[in-house]
Amino acid sequence: MRDADRAEEGAETCERTGDGRATPGRSGEPQPTFLPPDPGRHSDFLGVTHRLTSDQTDGSIYIFESTFEPGSGNRLHVHGREDEIAYVLDGALEVRLHDRTALLEAGGVGRLPRGLAHALRNPLQTPSRYLFLAVPGGLDRWFDAVATARAAGTLDDELLRSLSDDYGIAWLE
């Protein structure tokens, strides 16, 4: 018997909700979240694709994919609410801290604990792609708020700072 057949044989069948969560099997029992390999919800403005949102994890984690064009990235900032974990899917990621810089290449992983000032940049001449995890979740709500303000034509530096403050992000430059 093939491993896949054994897995199917022992697997419970359960219905799924529209957001990929399993419908409750037993009262009070934790439920998994399964999502198909679809493109996720993408924001062209921020280059972020939501893969697993805070709402889908009861706020425990947020996972997103991001692509940085050559030389692009973000400014020095600090998260007051979540740790960030970066996994380099393709290319490289330069992580600038106050006193040093680290370079992660494809397959590399970096953890940036809350409270640690950092800036991220693609140091290559080709696009680089990353998978980020934010623990606990909530950072997706900041991305959504910023994208919504931009779409409404109201996003300026003052509103960006205000939204960032609301979500525990401080921009240092």
JSON list of C-alpha atoms in Angstrom, two decimals:
[
{"chain": "A", "resi": 1, "resn": "MET", "atom": "CA", "xyz": [0.00, 0.00, 0.00]},
{"chain": "A", "resi": 2, "resn": "ARG", "atom": "CA", "xyz": [1.38, 3.43, -0.93]},
{"chain": "A", "resi": 3, "resn": "ASP", "atom": "CA", "xyz": [2.03, 6.04, 1.80]},
{"chain": "A", "resi": 4, "resn": "ALA", "atom": "CA", "xyz": [-0.52, 8.33, 0.16]},
{"chain": "A", "resi": 5, "resn": "ASP", "atom": "CA", "xyz": [-3.13, 5.55, 0.29]},
{"chain": "A", "resi": 6, "resn": "ARG", "atom": "CA", "xyz": [-2.34, 4.92, 3.96]},
{"chain": "A", "resi": 7, "resn": "ALA", "atom": "CA", "xyz": [-2.70, 8.63, 4.71]},
{"chain": "A", "resi": 8, "resn": "GLU", "atom": "CA", "xyz": [-6.04, 8.77, 2.91]},
{"chain": "A", "resi": 9, "resn": "GLU", "atom": "CA", "xyz": [-7.23, 5.62, 4.63]},
{"chain": "A", "resi": 10, "resn": "GLY", "atom": "CA", "xyz": [-6.53, 7.06, 8.09]},
{"chain": "A", "resi": 11, "resn": "ALA", "atom": "CA", "xyz": [-7.66, 10.57, 7.31]},
{"chain": "A", "resi": 12, "resn": "GLU", "atom": "CA", "xyz": [-10.96, 11.85, 8.58]},
{"chain": "A", "resi": 13, "resn": "THR", "atom": "CA", "xyz": [-13.14, 13.59, 6.12]},
{"chain": "A", "resi": 14, "resn": "CYS", "atom": "CA", "xyz": [-14.46, 16.89, 7.32]},
{"chain": "A", "resi": 15, "resn": "GLU", "atom": "CA", "xyz": [-16.21, 19.77, 5.70]},
{"chain": "A", "resi": 16, "resn": "ARG", "atom": "CA", "xyz": [-14.43, 23.06, 5.23]},
{"chain": "A", "resi": 17, "resn": "THR", "atom": "CA", "xyz": [-15.62, 26.60, 5.70]},
{"chain": "A", "resi": 18, "resn": "GLY", "atom": "CA", "xyz": [-15.06, 29.20, 2.97]},
{"chain": "A", "resi": 19, "resn": "ASP", "atom": "CA", "xyz": [-11.86, 30.42, 4.68]},
{"chain": "A", "resi": 20, "resn": "GLY", "atom": "CA", "xyz": [-10.28, 26.94, 4.76]},
{"chain": "A", "resi": 21, "resn": "ARG", "atom": "CA", "xyz": [-10.96, 26.09, 8.40]},
{"chain": "A", "resi": 22, "resn": "ALA", "atom": "CA", "xyz": [-12.21, 22.66, 9.24]},
{"chain": "A", "resi": 23, "resn": "THR", "atom": "CA", "xyz": [-15.73, 22.65, 10.61]},
{"chain": "A", "resi": 24, "resn": "PRO", "atom": "CA", "xyz": [-15.75, 21.71, 14.29]},
{"chain": "A", "resi": 25, "resn": "GLY", "atom": "CA", "xyz": [-15.61, 17.98, 14.88]},
{"chain": "A", "resi": 26, "resn": "ARG", "atom": "CA", "xyz": [-15.86, 18.02, 18.66]},
{"chain": "A", "resi": 27, "resn": "SER", "atom": "CA", "xyz": [-16.86, 20.86, 20.92]},
{"chain": "A", "resi": 28, "resn": "GLY", "atom": "CA", "xyz": [-13.85, 22.71, 22.29]},
{"chain": "A", "resi": 29, "resn": "GLU", "atom": "CA", "xyz": [-11.37, 20.76, 20.19]},
{"chain": "A", "resi": 30, "resn": "PRO", "atom": "CA", "xyz": [-8.75, 22.86, 18.33]},
{"chain": "A", "resi": 31, "resn": "GLN", "atom": "CA", "xyz": [-9.37, 22.88, 14.59]},
{"chain": "A", "resi": 32, "resn": "PRO", "atom": "CA", "xyz": [-6.81, 22.95, 11.81]},
{"chain": "A", "resi": 33, "resn": "THR", "atom": "CA", "xyz": [-6.74, 25.38, 8.93]},
{"chain": "A", "resi": 34, "resn": "PHE", "atom": "CA", "xyz": [-6.09, 24.05, 5.42]},
{"chain": "A", "resi": 35, "resn": "LEU", "atom": "CA", "xyz": [-5.81, 26.36, 2.46]},
{"chain": "A", "resi": 36, "resn": "PRO", "atom": "CA", "xyz": [-5.43, 25.39, -1.19]},
{"chain": "A", "resi": 37, "resn": "PRO", "atom": "CA", "xyz": [-2.37, 26.48, -3.16]},
{"chain": "A", "resi": 38, "resn": "ASP", "atom": "CA", "xyz": [-4.17, 29.51, -4.59]},
{"chain": "A", "resi": 39, "resn": "PRO", "atom": "CA", "xyz": [-2.57, 32.90, -5.03]},
{"chain": "A", "resi": 40, "resn": "GLY", "atom": "CA", "xyz": [-3.95, 34.36, -1.76]},
{"chain": "A", "resi": 41, "resn": "ARG", "atom": "CA", "xyz": [-5.12, 37.95, -1.40]},
{"chain": "A", "resi": 42, "resn": "HIS", "atom": "CA", "xyz": [-2.54, 40.26, -3.01]},
{"chain": "A", "resi": 43, "resn": "SER", "atom": "CA", "xyz": [-1.83, 43.97, -2.54]},
{"chain": "A", "resi": 44, "resn": "ASP", "atom": "CA", "xyz": [-0.05, 45.44, -5.55]},
{"chain": "A", "resi": 45, "resn": "PHE", "atom": "CA", "xyz": [0.71, 48.61, -3.59]},
{"chain": "A", "resi": 46, "resn": "LEU", "atom": "CA", "xyz": [2.71, 46.84, -0.86]},
{"chain": "A", "resi": 47, "resn": "GLY", "atom": "CA", "xyz": [3.76, 43.75, -2.82]},
{"chain": "A", "resi": 48, "resn": "VAL", "atom": "CA", "xyz": [2.28, 41.51, -0.12]},
{"chain": "A", "resi": 49, "resn": "THR", "atom": "CA", "xyz": [0.22, 38.36, -0.57]},
{"chain": "A", "resi": 50, "resn": "HIS", "atom": "CA", "xyz": [-1.70, 37.18, 2.50]},
{"chain": "A", "resi": 51, "resn": "ARG", "atom": "CA", "xyz": [-1.18, 33.41, 2.83]},
{"chain": "A", "resi": 52, "resn": "LEU", "atom": "CA", "xyz": [-2.63, 32.77, 6.31]},
{"chain": "A", "resi": 53, "resn": "THR", "atom": "CA", "xyz": [-4.35, 35.68, 8.03]},
{"chain": "A", "resi": 54, "resn": "SER", "atom": "CA", "xyz": [-4.88, 36.53, 11.66]},
{"chain": "A", "resi": 55, "resn": "ASP", "atom": "CA", "xyz": [-8.59, 35.84, 11.27]},
{"chain": "A", "resi": 56, "resn": "GLN", "atom": "CA", "xyz": [-7.82, 32.33, 10.01]},
{"chain": "A", "resi": 57, "resn": "THR", "atom": "CA", "xyz": [-5.59, 31.59, 13.03]},
{"chain": "A", "resi": 58, "resn": "ASP", "atom": "CA", "xyz": [-7.57, 33.26, 15.81]},
{"chain": "A", "resi": 59, "resn": "GLY", "atom": "CA", "xyz": [-4.81, 35.88, 15.96]},
{"chain": "A", "resi": 60, "resn": "SER", "atom": "CA", "xyz": [-1.98, 33.46, 16.72]},
{"chain": "A", "resi": 61, "resn": "ILE", "atom": "CA", "xyz": [0.06, 33.99, 13.53]},
{"chain": "A", "resi": 62, "resn": "TYR", "atom": "CA", "xyz": [0.05, 35.79, 10.19]},
{"chain": "A", "resi": 63, "resn": "ILE", "atom": "CA", "xyz": [1.95, 34.47, 7.15]},
{"chain": "A", "resi": 64, "resn": "PHE", "atom": "CA", "xyz": [2.56, 36.52, 4.03]},
{"chain": "A", "resi": 65, "resn": "GLU", "atom": "CA", "xyz": [4.64, 36.35, 0.90]},
{"chain": "A", "resi": 66, "resn": "SER", "atom": "CA", "xyz": [6.45, 39.39, -0.41]},
{"chain": "A", "resi": 67, "resn": "THR", "atom": "CA", "xyz": [8.58, 40.24, -3.41]},
{"chain": "A", "resi": 68, "resn": "PHE", "atom": "CA", "xyz": [11.14, 43.04, -3.32]},
{"chain": "A", "resi": 69, "resn": "GLU", "atom": "CA", "xyz": [12.34, 44.44, -6.61]},
{"chain": "A", "resi": 70, "resn": "PRO", "atom": "CA", "xyz": [16.11, 44.99, -7.02]},
{"chain": "A", "resi": 71, "resn": "GLY", "atom": "CA", "xyz": [17.41, 47.41, -4.39]},
{"chain": "A", "resi": 72, "resn": "SER", "atom": "CA", "xyz": [13.98, 47.94, -2.80]},
{"chain": "A", "resi": 73, "resn": "GLY", "atom": "CA", "xyz": [12.88, 47.32, 0.76]},
{"chain": "A", "resi": 74, "resn": "ASN", "atom": "CA", "xyz": [11.69, 49.25, 3.77]},
{"chain": "A", "resi": 75, "resn": "ARG", "atom": "CA", "xyz": [13.05, 51.83, 6.18]},
{"chain": "A", "resi": 76, "resn": "LEU", "atom": "CA", "xyz": [14.31, 51.29, 9.72]},
{"chain": "A", "resi": 77, "resn": "HIS", "atom": "CA", "xyz": [11.35, 50.45, 11.96]},
{"chain": "A", "resi": 78, "resn": "VAL", "atom": "CA", "xyz": [10.42, 48.50, 15.06]},
{"chain": "A", "resi": 79, "resn": "HIS", "atom": "CA", "xyz": [7.44, 46.26, 15.84]},
{"chain": "A", "resi": 80, "resn": "GLY", "atom": "CA", "xyz": [6.10, 46.52, 19.35]},
{"chain": "A", "resi": 81, "resn": "ARG", "atom": "CA", "xyz": [3.62, 43.66, 19.09]},
{"chain": "A", "resi": 82, "resn": "GLU", "atom": "CA", "xyz": [5.03, 40.84, 17.00]},
{"chain": "A", "resi": 83, "resn": "ASP", "atom": "CA", "xyz": [8.16, 38.90, 16.21]},
{"chain": "A", "resi": 84, "resn": "GLU", "atom": "CA", "xyz": [8.92, 38.54, 12.51]},
{"chain": "A", "resi": 85, "resn": "ILE", "atom": "CA", "xyz": [10.44, 35.48, 10.91]},
{"chain": "A", "resi": 86, "resn": "ALA", "atom": "CA", "xyz": [11.77, 35.81, 7.36]},
{"chain": "A", "resi": 87, "resn": "TYR", "atom": "CA", "xyz": [12.41, 32.87, 5.06]},
{"chain": "A", "resi": 88, "resn": "VAL", "atom": "CA", "xyz": [14.13, 33.63, 1.75]},
{"chain": "A", "resi": 89, "resn": "LEU", "atom": "CA", "xyz": [12.37, 31.70, -1.03]},
{"chain": "A", "resi": 90, "resn": "ASP", "atom": "CA", "xyz": [14.37, 33.15, -3.94]},
{"chain": "A", "resi": 91, "resn": "GLY", "atom": "CA", "xyz": [17.23, 35.64, -4.04]},
{"chain": "A", "resi": 92, "resn": "ALA", "atom": "CA", "xyz": [18.55, 37.31, -0.90]},
{"chain": "A", "resi": 93, "resn": "LEU", "atom": "CA", "xyz": [17.50, 39.55, 1.97]},
{"chain": "A", "resi": 94, "resn": "GLU", "atom": "CA", "xyz": [19.67, 42.17, 3.62]},
{"chain": "A", "resi": 95, "resn": "VAL", "atom": "CA", "xyz": [18.67, 42.84, 7.23]},
{"chain": "A", "resi": 96, "resn": "ARG", "atom": "CA", "xyz": [20.02, 46.10, 8.61]},
{"chain": "A", "resi": 97, "resn": "LEU", "atom": "CA", "xyz": [20.09, 46.58, 12.37]},
{"chain": "A", "resi": 98, "resn": "HIS", "atom": "CA", "xyz": [21.43, 49.62, 14.24]},
{"chain": "A", "resi": 99, "resn": "ASP", "atom": "CA", "xyz": [24.94, 48.24, 14.54]},
{"chain": "A", "resi": 100, "resn": "ARG", "atom": "CA", "xyz": [25.28, 45.58, 11.85]},
{"chain": "A", "resi": 101, "resn": "THR", "atom": "CA", "xyz": [23.92, 44.06, 8.66]},
{"chain": "A", "resi": 102, "resn": "ALA", "atom": "CA", "xyz": [23.14, 40.42, 7.96]},
{"chain": "A", "resi": 103, "resn": "LEU", "atom": "CA", "xyz": [22.64, 38.80, 4.57]},
{"chain": "A", "resi": 104, "resn": "LEU", "atom": "CA", "xyz": [20.30, 35.86, 4.12]},
{"chain": "A", "resi": 105, "resn": "GLU", "atom": "CA", "xyz": [20.43, 33.90, 0.89]},
{"chain": "A", "resi": 106, "resn": "ALA", "atom": "CA", "xyz": [17.78, 31.55, -0.56]},
{"chain": "A", "resi": 107, "resn": "GLY", "atom": "CA", "xyz": [16.81, 29.01, 2.09]},
{"chain": "A", "resi": 108, "resn": "GLY", "atom": "CA", "xyz": [18.03, 31.29, 4.89]},
{"chain": "A", "resi": 109, "resn": "VAL", "atom": "CA", "xyz": [15.85, 32.12, 7.87]},
{"chain": "A", "resi": 110, "resn": "GLY", "atom": "CA", "xyz": [16.02, 35.08, 10.21]},
{"chain": "A", "resi": 111, "resn": "ARG", "atom": "CA", "xyz": [14.06, 35.89, 13.38]},
{"chain": "A", "resi": 112, "resn": "LEU", "atom": "CA", "xyz": [13.54, 39.52, 14.33]},
{"chain": "A", "resi": 113, "resn": "PRO", "atom": "CA", "xyz": [12.13, 39.74, 17.86]},
{"chain": "A", "resi": 114, "resn": "ARG", "atom": "CA", "xyz": [9.65, 42.50, 18.71]},
{"chain": "A", "resi": 115, "resn": "GLY", "atom": "CA", "xyz": [11.41, 45.62, 19.91]},
{"chain": "A", "resi": 116, "resn": "LEU", "atom": "CA", "xyz": [14.41, 45.15, 17.60]},
{"chain": "A", "resi": 117, "resn": "ALA", "atom": "CA", "xyz": [14.83, 47.97, 15.07]},
{"chain": "A", "resi": 118, "resn": "HIS", "atom": "CA", "xyz": [15.43, 46.67, 11.55]},
{"chain": "A", "resi": 119, "resn": "ALA", "atom": "CA", "xyz": [15.21, 47.51, 7.86]},
{"chain": "A", "resi": 120, "resn": "LEU", "atom": "CA", "xyz": [14.86, 44.98, 5.05]},
{"chain": "A", "resi": 121, "resn": "ARG", "atom": "CA", "xyz": [16.20, 45.26, 1.50]},
{"chain": "A", "resi": 122, "resn": "ASN", "atom": "CA", "xyz": [16.82, 43.17, -1.58]},
{"chain": "A", "resi": 123, "resn": "PRO", "atom": "CA", "xyz": [20.55, 43.63, -2.29]},
{"chain": "A", "resi": 124, "resn": "LEU", "atom": "CA", "xyz": [20.42, 41.91, -5.69]},
{"chain": "A", "resi": 125, "resn": "GLN", "atom": "CA", "xyz": [19.88, 43.15, -9.25]},
{"chain": "A", "resi": 126, "resn": "THR", "atom": "CA", "xyz": [16.99, 40.70, -9.66]},
{"chain": "A", "resi": 127, "resn": "PRO", "atom": "CA", "xyz": [13.70, 40.39, -7.73]},
{"chain": "A", "resi": 128, "resn": "SER", "atom": "CA", "xyz": [13.77, 38.38, -4.49]},
{"chain": "A", "resi": 129, "resn": "ARG", "atom": "CA", "xyz": [10.87, 36.55, -2.88]},
{"chain": "A", "resi": 130, "resn": "TYR", "atom": "CA", "xyz": [10.24, 35.92, 0.80]},
{"chain": "A", "resi": 131, "resn": "LEU", "atom": "CA", "xyz": [7.85, 34.24, 3.18]},
{"chain": "A", "resi": 132, "resn": "PHE", "atom": "CA", "xyz": [7.30, 36.16, 6.42]},
{"chain": "A", "resi": 133, "resn": "LEU", "atom": "CA", "xyz": [5.62, 35.03, 9.61]},
{"chain": "A", "resi": 134, "resn": "ALA", "atom": "CA", "xyz": [4.39, 37.49, 12.24]},
{"chain": "A", "resi": 135, "resn": "VAL", "atom": "CA", "xyz": [3.74, 36.09, 15.71]},
{"chain": "A", "resi": 136, "resn": "PRO", "atom": "CA", "xyz": [1.23, 36.83, 17.07]},
{"chain": "A", "resi": 137, "resn": "GLY", "atom": "CA", "xyz": [-0.97, 37.80, 14.14]},
{"chain": "A", "resi": 138, "resn": "GLY", "atom": "CA", "xyz": [-2.29, 41.29, 13.48]},
{"chain": "A", "resi": 139, "resn": "LEU", "atom": "CA", "xyz": [0.24, 42.73, 11.04]},
{"chain": "A", "resi": 140, "resn": "ASP", "atom": "CA", "xyz": [-2.08, 41.82, 8.16]},
{"chain": "A", "resi": 141, "resn": "ARG", "atom": "CA", "xyz": [-4.59, 44.33, 9.52]},
{"chain": "A", "resi": 142, "resn": "TRP", "atom": "CA", "xyz": [-1.96, 47.09, 9.23]},
{"chain": "A", "resi": 143, "resn": "PHE", "atom": "CA", "xyz": [-1.23, 46.09, 5.61]},
{"chain": "A", "resi": 144, "resn": "ASP", "atom": "CA", "xyz": [-4.97, 46.15, 4.87]},
{"chain": "A", "resi": 145, "resn": "ALA", "atom": "CA", "xyz": [-5.50, 49.52, 6.56]},
{"chain": "A", "resi": 146, "resn": "VAL", "atom": "CA", "xyz": [-2.63, 51.12, 4.61]},
{"chain": "A", "resi": 147, "resn": "ALA", "atom": "CA", "xyz": [-3.81, 49.62, 1.30]},
{"chain": "A", "resi": 148, "resn": "THR", "atom": "CA", "xyz": [-7.39, 50.78, 1.96]},
{"chain": "A", "resi": 149, "resn": "ALA", "atom": "CA", "xyz": [-6.24, 54.34, 2.72]},
{"chain": "A", "resi": 150, "resn": "ARG", "atom": "CA", "xyz": [-4.17, 54.41, -0.46]},
{"chain": "A", "resi": 151, "resn": "ALA", "atom": "CA", "xyz": [-7.09, 53.13, -2.56]},
{"chain": "A", "resi": 152, "resn": "ALA", "atom": "CA", "xyz": [-9.28, 55.87, -1.04]},
{"chain": "A", "resi": 153, "resn": "GLY", "atom": "CA", "xyz": [-6.66, 58.50, -1.91]},
{"chain": "A", "resi": 154, "resn": "THR", "atom": "CA", "xyz": [-6.18, 59.50, 1.74]},
{"chain": "A", "resi": 155, "resn": "LEU", "atom": "CA", "xyz": [-2.78, 57.96, 2.46]},
{"chain": "A", "resi": 156, "resn": "ASP", "atom": "CA", "xyz": [-0.10, 60.51, 3.29]},
{"chain": "A", "resi": 157, "resn": "ASP", "atom": "CA", "xyz": [2.87, 60.49, 5.69]},
{"chain": "A", "resi": 158, "resn": "GLU", "atom": "CA", "xyz": [0.72, 61.64, 8.62]},
{"chain": "A", "resi": 159, "resn": "LEU", "atom": "CA", "xyz": [-1.90, 58.92, 8.12]},
{"chain": "A", "resi": 160, "resn": "LEU", "atom": "CA", "xyz": [0.80, 56.27, 7.58]},
{"chain": "A", "resi": 161, "resn": "ARG", "atom": "CA", "xyz": [2.40, 57.21, 10.91]},
{"chain": "A", "resi": 162, "resn": "SER", "atom": "CA", "xyz": [-0.99, 57.22, 12.63]},
{"chain": "A", "resi": 163, "resn": "LEU", "atom": "CA", "xyz": [-1.94, 53.80, 11.26]},
{"chain": "A", "resi": 164, "resn": "SER", "atom": "CA", "xyz": [1.50, 52.49, 12.17]},
{"chain": "A", "resi": 165, "resn": "ASP", "atom": "CA", "xyz": [1.10, 53.78, 15.73]},
{"chain": "A", "resi": 166, "resn": "ASP", "atom": "CA", "xyz": [-2.30, 52.06, 15.92]},
{"chain": "A", "resi": 167, "resn": "TYR", "atom": "CA", "xyz": [-0.66, 48.73, 15.04]},
{"chain": "A", "resi": 168, "resn": "GLY", "atom": "CA", "xyz": [2.47, 49.10, 17.19]},
{"chain": "A", "resi": 169, "resn": "ILE", "atom": "CA", "xyz": [4.94, 49.99, 14.43]},
{"chain": "A", "resi": 170, "resn": "ALA", "atom": "CA", "xyz": [7.37, 52.89, 14.89]},
{"chain": "A", "resi": 171, "resn": "TRP", "atom": "CA", "xyz": [9.27, 54.26, 11.89]},
{"chain": "A", "resi": 172, "resn": "LEU", "atom": "CA", "xyz": [12.75, 55.42, 12.90]},
{"chain": "A", "resi": 173, "resn": "GLU", "atom": "CA", "xyz": [13.75, 57.02, 9.60]}
]
